[in-house]
PDB file of C-alpha atoms and ligand atoms in Angstrom:
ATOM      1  CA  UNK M1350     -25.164  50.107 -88.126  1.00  0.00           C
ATOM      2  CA  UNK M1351     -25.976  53.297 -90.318  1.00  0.00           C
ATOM      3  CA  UNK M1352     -28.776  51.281 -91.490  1.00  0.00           C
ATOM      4  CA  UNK M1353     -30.260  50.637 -88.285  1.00  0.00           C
ATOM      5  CA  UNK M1354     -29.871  53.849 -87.411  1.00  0.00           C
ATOM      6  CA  UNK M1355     -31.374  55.183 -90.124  1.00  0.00           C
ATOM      7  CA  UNK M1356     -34.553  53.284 -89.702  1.00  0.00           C
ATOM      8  CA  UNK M1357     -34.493  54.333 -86.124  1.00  0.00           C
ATOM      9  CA  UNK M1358     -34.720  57.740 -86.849  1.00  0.00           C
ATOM     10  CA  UNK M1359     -36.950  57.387 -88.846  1.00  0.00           C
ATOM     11  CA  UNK M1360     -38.467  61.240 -90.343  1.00  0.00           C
ATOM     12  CA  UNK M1361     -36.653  62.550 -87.991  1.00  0.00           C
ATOM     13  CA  UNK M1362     -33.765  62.426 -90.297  1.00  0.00           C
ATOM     14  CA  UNK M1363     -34.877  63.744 -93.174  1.00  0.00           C
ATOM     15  CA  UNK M1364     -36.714  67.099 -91.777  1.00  0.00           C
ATOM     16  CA  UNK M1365     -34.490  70.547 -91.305  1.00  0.00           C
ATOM     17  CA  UNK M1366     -32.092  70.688 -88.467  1.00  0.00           C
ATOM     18  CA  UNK M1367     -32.151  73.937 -87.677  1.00  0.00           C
ATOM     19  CA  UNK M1368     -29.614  76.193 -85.365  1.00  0.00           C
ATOM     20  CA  UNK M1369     -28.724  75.660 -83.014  1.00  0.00           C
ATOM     21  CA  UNK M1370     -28.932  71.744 -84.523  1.00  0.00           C
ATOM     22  CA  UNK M1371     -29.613  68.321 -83.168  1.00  0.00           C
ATOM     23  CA  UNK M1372     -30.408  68.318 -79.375  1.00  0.00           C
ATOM     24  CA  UNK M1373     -29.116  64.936 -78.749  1.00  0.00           C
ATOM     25  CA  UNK M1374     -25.936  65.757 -80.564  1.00  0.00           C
ATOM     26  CA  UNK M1375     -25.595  69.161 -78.629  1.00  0.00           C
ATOM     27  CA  UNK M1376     -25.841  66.819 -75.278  1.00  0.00           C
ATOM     28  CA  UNK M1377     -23.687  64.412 -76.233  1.00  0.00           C
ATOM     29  CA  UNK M1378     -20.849  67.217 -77.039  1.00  0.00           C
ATOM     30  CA  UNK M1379     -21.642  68.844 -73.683  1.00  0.00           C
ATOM     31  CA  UNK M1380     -20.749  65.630 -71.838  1.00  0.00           C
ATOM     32  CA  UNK M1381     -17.523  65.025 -74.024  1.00  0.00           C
ATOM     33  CA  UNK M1382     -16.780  68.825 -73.508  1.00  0.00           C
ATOM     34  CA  UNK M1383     -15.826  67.548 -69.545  1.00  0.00           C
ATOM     35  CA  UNK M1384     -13.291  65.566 -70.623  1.00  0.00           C
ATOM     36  CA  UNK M1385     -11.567  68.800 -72.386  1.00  0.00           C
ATOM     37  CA  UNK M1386     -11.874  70.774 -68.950  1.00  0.00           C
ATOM     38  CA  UNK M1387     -14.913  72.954 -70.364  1.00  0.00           C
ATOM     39  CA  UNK M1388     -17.978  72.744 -68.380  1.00  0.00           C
ATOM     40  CA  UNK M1389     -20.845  73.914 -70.688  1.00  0.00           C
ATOM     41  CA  UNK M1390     -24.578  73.272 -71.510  1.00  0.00           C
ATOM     42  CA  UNK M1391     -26.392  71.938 -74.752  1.00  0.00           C
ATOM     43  CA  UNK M1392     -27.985  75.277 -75.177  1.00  0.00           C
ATOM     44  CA  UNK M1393     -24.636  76.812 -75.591  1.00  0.00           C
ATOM     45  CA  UNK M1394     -23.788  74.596 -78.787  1.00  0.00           C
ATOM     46  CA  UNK M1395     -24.422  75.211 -82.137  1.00  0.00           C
ATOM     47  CA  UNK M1396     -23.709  72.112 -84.557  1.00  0.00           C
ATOM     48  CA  UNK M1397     -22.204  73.023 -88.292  1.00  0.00           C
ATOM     49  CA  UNK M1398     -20.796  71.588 -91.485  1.00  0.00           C
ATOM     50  CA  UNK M1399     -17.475  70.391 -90.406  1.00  0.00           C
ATOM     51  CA  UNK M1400     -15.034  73.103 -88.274  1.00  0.00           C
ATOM     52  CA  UNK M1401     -14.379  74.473 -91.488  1.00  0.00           C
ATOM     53  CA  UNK M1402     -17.882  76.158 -91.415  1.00  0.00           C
ATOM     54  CA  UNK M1403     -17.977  76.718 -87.778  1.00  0.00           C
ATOM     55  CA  UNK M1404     -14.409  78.840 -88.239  1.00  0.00           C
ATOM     56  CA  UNK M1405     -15.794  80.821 -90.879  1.00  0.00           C
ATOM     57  CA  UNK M1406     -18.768  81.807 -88.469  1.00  0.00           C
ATOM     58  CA  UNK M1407     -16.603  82.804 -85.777  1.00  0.00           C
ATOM     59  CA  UNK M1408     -14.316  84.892 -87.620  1.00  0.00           C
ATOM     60  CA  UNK M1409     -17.207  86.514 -89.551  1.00  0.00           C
ATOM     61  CA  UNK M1410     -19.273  86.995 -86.020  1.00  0.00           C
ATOM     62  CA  UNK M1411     -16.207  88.996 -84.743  1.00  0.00           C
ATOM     63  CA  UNK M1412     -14.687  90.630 -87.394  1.00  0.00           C
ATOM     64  CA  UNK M1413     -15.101  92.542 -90.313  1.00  0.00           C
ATOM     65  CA  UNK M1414     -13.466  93.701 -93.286  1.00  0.00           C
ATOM     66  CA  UNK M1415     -10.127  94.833 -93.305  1.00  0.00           C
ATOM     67  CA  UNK M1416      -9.698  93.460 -89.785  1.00  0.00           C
ATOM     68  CA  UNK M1417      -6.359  92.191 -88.811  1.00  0.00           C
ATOM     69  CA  UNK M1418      -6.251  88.103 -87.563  1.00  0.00           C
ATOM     70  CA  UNK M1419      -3.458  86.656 -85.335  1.00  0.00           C
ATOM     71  CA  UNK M1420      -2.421  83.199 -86.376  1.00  0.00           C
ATOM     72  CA  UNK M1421       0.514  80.778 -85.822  1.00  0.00           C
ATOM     73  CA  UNK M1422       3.286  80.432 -88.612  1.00  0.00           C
ATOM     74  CA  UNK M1423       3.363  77.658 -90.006  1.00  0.00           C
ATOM     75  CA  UNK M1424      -0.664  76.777 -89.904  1.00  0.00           C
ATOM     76  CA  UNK M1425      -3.075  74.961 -91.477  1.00  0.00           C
ATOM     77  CA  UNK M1426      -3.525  76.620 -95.037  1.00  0.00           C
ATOM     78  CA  UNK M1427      -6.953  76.382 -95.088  1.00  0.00           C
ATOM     79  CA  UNK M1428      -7.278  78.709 -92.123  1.00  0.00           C
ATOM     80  CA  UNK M1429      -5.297  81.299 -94.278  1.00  0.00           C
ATOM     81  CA  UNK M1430      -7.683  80.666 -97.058  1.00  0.00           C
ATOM     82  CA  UNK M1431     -10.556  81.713 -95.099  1.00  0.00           C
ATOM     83  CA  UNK M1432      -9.154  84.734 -93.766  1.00  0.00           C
ATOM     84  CA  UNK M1433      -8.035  85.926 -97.238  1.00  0.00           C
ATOM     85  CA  UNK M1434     -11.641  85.191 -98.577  1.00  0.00           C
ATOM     86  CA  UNK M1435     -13.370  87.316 -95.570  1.00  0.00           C
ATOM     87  CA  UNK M1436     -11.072  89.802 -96.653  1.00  0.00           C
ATOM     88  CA  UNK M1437      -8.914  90.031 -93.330  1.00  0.00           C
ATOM     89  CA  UNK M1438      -5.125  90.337 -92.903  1.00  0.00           C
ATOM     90  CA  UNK M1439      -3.507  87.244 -91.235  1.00  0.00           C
ATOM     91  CA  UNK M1440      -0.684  88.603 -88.772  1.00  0.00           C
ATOM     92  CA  UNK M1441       1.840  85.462 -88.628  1.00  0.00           C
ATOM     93  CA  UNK M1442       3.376  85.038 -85.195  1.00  0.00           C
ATOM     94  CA  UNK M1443       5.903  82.340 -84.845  1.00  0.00           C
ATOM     95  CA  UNK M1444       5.384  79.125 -83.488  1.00  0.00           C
ATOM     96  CA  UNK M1445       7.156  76.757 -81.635  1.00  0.00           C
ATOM     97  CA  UNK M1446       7.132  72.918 -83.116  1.00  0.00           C
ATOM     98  CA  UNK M1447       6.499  71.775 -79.274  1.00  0.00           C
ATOM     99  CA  UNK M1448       5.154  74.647 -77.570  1.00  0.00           C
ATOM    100  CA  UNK M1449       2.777  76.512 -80.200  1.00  0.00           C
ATOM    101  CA  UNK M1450       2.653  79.937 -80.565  1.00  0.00           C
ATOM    102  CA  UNK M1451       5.265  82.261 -79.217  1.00  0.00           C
ATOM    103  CA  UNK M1452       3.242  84.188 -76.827  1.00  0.00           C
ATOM    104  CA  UNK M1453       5.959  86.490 -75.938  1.00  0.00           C
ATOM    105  CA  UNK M1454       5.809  87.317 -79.730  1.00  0.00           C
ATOM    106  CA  UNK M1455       1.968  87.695 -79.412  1.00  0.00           C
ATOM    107  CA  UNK M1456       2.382  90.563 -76.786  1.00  0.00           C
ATOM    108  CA  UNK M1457       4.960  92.326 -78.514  1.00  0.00           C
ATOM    109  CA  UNK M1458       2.389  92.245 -81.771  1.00  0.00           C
ATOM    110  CA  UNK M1459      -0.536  93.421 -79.240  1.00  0.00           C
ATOM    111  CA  UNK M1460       1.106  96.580 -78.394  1.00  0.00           C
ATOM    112  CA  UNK M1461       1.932  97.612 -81.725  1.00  0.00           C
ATOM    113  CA  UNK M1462      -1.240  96.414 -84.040  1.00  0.00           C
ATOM    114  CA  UNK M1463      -5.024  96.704 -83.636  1.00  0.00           C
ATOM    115  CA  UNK M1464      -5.776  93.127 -83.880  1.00  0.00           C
ATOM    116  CA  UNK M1465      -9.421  91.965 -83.861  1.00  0.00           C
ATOM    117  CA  UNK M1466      -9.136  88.093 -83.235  1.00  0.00           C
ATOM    118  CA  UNK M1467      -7.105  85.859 -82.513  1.00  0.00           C
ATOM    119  CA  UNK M1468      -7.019  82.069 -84.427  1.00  0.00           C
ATOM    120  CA  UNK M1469      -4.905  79.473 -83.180  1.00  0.00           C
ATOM    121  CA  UNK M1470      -4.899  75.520 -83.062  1.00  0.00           C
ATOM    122  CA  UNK M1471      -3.538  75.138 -79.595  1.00  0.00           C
ATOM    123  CA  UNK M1472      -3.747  70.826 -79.687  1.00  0.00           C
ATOM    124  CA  UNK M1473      -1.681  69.422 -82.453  1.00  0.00           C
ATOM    125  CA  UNK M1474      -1.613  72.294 -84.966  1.00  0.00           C
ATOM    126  CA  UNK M1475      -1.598  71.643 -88.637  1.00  0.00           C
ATOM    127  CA  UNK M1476       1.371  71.231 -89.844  1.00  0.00           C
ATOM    128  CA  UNK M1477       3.703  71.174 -86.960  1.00  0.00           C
ATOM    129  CA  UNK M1478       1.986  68.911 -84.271  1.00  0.00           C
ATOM    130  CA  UNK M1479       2.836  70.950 -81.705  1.00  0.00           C
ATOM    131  CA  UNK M1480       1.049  70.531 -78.484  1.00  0.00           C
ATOM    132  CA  UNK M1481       0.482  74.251 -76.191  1.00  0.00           C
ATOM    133  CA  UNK M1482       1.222  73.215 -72.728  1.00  0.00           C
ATOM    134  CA  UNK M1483      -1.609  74.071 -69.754  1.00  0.00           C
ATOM    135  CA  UNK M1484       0.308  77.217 -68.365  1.00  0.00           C
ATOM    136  CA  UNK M1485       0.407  79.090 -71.991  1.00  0.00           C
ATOM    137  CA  UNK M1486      -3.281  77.902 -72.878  1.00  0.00           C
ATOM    138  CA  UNK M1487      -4.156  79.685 -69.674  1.00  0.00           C
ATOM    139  CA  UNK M1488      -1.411  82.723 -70.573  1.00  0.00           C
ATOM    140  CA  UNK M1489      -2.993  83.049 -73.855  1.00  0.00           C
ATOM    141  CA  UNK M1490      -6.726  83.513 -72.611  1.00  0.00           C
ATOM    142  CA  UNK M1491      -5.642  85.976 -69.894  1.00  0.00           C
ATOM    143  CA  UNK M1492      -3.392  87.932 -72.177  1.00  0.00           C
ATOM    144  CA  UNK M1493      -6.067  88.352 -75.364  1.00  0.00           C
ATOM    145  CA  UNK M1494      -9.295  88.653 -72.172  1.00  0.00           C
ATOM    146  CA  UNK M1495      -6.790  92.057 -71.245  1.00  0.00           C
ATOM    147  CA  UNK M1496      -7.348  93.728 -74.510  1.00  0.00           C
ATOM    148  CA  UNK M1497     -11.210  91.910 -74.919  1.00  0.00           C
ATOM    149  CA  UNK M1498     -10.349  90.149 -77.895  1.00  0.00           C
ATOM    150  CA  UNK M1499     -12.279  86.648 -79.123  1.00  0.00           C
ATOM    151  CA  UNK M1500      -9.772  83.752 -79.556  1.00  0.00           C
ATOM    152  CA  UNK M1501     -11.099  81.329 -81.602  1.00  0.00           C
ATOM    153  CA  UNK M1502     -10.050  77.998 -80.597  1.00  0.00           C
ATOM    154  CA  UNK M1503      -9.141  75.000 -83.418  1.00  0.00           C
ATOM    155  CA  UNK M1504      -9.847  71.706 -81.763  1.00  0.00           C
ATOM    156  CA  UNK M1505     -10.032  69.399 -84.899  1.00  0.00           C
ATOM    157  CA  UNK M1506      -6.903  67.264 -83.515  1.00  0.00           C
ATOM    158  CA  UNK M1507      -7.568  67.567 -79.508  1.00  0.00           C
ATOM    159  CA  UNK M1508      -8.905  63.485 -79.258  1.00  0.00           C
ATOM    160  CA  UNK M1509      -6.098  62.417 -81.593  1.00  0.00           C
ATOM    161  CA  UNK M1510      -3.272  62.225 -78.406  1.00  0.00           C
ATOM    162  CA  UNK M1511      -1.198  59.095 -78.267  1.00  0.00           C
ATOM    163  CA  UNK M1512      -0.298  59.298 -74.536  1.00  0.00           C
ATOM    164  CA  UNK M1513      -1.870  57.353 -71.546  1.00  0.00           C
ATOM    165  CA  UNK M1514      -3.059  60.091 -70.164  1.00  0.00           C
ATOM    166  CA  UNK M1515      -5.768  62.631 -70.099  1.00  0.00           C
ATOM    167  CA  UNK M1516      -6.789  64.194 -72.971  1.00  0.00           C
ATOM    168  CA  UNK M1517      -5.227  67.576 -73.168  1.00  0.00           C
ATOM    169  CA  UNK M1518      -7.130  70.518 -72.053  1.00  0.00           C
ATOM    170  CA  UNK M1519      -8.553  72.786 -74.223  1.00  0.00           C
ATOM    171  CA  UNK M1520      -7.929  76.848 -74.080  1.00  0.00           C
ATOM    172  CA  UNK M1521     -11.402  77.426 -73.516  1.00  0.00           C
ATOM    173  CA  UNK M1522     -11.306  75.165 -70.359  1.00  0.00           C
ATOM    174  CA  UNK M1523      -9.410  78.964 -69.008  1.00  0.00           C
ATOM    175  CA  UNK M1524     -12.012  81.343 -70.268  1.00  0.00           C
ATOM    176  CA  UNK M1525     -13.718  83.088 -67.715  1.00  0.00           C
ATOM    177  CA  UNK M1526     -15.201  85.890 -69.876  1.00  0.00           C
ATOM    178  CA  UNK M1527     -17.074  83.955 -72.954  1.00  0.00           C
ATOM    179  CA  UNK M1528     -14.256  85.316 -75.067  1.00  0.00           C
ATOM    180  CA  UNK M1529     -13.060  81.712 -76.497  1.00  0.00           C
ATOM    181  CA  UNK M1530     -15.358  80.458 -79.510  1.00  0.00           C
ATOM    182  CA  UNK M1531     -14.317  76.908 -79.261  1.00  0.00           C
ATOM    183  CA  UNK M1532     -14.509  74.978 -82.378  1.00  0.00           C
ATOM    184  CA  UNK M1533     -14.369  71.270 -83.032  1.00  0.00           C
ATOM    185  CA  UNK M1534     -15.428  68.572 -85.968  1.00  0.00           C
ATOM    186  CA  UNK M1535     -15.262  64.569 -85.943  1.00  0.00           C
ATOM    187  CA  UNK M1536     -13.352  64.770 -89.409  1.00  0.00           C
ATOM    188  CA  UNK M1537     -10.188  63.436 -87.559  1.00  0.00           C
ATOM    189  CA  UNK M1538     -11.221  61.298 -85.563  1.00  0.00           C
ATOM    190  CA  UNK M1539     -14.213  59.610 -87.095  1.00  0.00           C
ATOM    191  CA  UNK M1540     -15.000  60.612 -90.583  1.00  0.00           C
ATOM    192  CA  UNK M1541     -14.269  63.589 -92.479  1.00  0.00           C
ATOM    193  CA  UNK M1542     -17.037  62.979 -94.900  1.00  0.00           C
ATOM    194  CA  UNK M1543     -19.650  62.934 -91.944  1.00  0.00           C
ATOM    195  CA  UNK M1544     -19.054  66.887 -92.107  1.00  0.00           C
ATOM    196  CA  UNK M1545     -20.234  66.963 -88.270  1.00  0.00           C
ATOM    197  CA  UNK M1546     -18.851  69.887 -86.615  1.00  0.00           C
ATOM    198  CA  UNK M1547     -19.678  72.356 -83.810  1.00  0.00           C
ATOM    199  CA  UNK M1548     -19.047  75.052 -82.178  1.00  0.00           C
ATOM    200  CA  UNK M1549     -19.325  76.483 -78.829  1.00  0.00           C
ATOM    201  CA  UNK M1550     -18.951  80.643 -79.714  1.00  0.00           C
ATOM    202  CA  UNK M1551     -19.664  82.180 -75.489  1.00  0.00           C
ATOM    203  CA  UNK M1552     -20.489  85.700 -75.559  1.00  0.00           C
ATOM    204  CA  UNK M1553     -21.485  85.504 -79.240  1.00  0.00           C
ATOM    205  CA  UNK M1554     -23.707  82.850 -79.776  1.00  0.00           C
ATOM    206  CA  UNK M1555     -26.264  84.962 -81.200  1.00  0.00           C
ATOM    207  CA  UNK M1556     -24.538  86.382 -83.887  1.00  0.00           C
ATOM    208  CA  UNK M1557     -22.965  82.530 -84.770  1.00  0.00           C
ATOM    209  CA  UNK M1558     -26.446  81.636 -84.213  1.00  0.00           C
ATOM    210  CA  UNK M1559     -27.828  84.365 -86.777  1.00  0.00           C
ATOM    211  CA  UNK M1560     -24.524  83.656 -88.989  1.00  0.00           C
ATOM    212  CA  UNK M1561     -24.969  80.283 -89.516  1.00  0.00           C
ATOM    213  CA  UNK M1562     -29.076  80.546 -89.766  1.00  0.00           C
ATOM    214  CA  UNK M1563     -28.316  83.047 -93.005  1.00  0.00           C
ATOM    215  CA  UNK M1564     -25.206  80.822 -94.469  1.00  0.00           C
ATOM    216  CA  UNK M1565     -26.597  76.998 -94.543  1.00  0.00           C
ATOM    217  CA  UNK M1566     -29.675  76.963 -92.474  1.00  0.00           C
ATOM    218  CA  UNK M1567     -30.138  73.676 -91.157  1.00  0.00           C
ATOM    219  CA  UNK M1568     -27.128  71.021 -91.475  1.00  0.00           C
ATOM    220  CA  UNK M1569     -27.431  67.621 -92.437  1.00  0.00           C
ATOM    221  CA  UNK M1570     -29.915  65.640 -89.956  1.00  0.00           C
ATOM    222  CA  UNK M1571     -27.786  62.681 -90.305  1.00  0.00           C
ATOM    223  CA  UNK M1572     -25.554  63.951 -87.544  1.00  0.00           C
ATOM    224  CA  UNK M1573     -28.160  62.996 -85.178  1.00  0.00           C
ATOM    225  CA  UNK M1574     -26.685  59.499 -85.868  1.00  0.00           C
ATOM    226  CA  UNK M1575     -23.941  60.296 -84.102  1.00  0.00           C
ATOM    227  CA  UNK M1576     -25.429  61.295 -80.980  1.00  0.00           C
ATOM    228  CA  UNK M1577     -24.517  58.201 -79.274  1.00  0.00           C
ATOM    229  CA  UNK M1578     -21.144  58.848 -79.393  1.00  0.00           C
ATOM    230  CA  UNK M1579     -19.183  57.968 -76.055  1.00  0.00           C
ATOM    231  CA  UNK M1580     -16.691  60.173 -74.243  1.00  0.00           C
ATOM    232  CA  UNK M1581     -13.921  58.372 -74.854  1.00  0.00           C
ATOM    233  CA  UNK M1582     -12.241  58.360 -78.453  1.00  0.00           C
ATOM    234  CA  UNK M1583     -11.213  55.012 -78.048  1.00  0.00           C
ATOM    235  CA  UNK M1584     -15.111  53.635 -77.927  1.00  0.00           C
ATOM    236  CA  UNK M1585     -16.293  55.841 -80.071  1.00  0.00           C
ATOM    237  CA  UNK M1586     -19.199  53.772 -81.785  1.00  0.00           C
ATOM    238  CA  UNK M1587     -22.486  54.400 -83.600  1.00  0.00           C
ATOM    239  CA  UNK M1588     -24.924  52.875 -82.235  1.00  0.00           C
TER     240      UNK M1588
HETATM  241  C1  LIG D1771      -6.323  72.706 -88.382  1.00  0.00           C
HETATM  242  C2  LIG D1771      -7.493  72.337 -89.229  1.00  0.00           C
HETATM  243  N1  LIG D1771      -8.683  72.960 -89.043  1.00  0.00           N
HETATM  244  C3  LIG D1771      -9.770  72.648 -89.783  1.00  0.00           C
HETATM  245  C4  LIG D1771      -9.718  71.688 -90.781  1.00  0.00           C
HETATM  246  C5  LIG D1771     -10.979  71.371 -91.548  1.00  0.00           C
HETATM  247  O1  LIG D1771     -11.859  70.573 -90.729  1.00  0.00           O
HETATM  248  P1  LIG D1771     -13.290  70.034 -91.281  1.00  0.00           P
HETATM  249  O2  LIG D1771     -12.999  68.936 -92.270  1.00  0.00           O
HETATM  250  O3  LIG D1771     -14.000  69.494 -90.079  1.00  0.00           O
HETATM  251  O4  LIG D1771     -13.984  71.173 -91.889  1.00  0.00           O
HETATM  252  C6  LIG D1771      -8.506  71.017 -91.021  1.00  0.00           C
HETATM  253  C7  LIG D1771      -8.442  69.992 -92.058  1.00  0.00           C
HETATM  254  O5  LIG D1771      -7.453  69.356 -92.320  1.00  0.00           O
HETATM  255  C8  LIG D1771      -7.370  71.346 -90.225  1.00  0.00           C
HETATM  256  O6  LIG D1771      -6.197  70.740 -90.411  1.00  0.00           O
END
């Protein structure tokens, strides 16, 4: 299928991607995006190496420096990785193994330390699995949208829910002020070695935009491939 795909694209898959990336990709996302309760256009995408590279962009879009980053304890290590190479200063605020971060905990550490974002994996965190229910995705928005500062959003595990029903909302889906920089990948739930990733940064997609145009340039035209993808994980096929 790669094959055929391959010849189908034709040049088009060899040339330079550039930022904000592959159109039909950017589309594609934008109708998946509905079924995570985000309503958002192609223009307002930017595609990336992985979420890996599209969290690094964030954080380095909003922060600087010295900067102070809230995170859930336990997370993913990787996440502390890149905050310790950007030269920030994780703030660690407990997290529930069902419920995700304590957001009681959160406001406590608001009104006592200047923090400059916030990074959190709201849908299945790495390592606990925990899954933030609607009324604290919302709570978490409103509360970080009081003090204006940028949440950005970990979606790597959002498709990967076992349940029959919807797929769960993402914290973006509550953003009314552009402060949410969304970011996603298909490493999960396709490939990770695809290294298709995106994300969807609001109020500061020119800076991500500028960011990412300065760190890799284009990404990997291949992802194009993948533009066919359908909304549901379950049919997800390259055609
Ligand atoms: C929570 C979380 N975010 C990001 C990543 C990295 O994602 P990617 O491979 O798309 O860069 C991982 C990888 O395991 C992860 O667990």
């Amino acid at each position: 299928m790669l094959a055929a795909a391959a010849r189908r694209a034709g040049t088009a898959s060899t040339e330079y991607d550039m930022p904000p990336g592959c159109l039909a990709l950017r589309r594609a996302l934008a109708r998946r995006a509905l079924d995570w309760g985000v309503k958002i256009l192609p223009e307002e995408i930017i595609t990336t190496c992985g979420c890996t590279e599209a969290i690094v962009l964030c954080l380095r879009s909003v922060t600087r420096s010295g900067d102070t980053v809230a995170i859930e304890s336990p997370t993913y290590f990787g996440l502390i990785q890149i905050i310790e190479q950007l030269g920030l200063r994780p703030l660690e605020i407990p997290t529930h193994p069902r419920t995700g971060m304590d957001l009681d905990g959160l406001e406590r550490a608001l009104r006592v330390r200047r923090v400059t974002a916030c990074l959190v994996v709201p849908n299945f965190n790495n390592p606990l699995g925990s899954l933030m229910p609607v009324a604290n995705k919302a709570r978490l928005v409103a509360l970080l949208a009081k003090k204006e500062i940028p949440l950005i959003e970990d979606d790597l595990y959002g498709d990967l829910y076992f349940d029959n029903g919807d797929r769960p909302h993402v914290a973006k889906a509550y953003d009314k002020r552009g402060l949410v920089m969304l970011c996603g990948s298909f490493s999960k739930s396709l490939a990770p070695g695809y290294r298709v990733g995106w994300m969807m940064p609001g109020r500061y997609f020119e800076a991500a935009r500028n960011l990412k145009c300065a760190t890799t340039g284009a990404t990997p035209r291949c992802r194009s491939l993948l533009s066919r993808i359908t909304s549901s994980t379950a049919d997800m096929i390259i055609i």
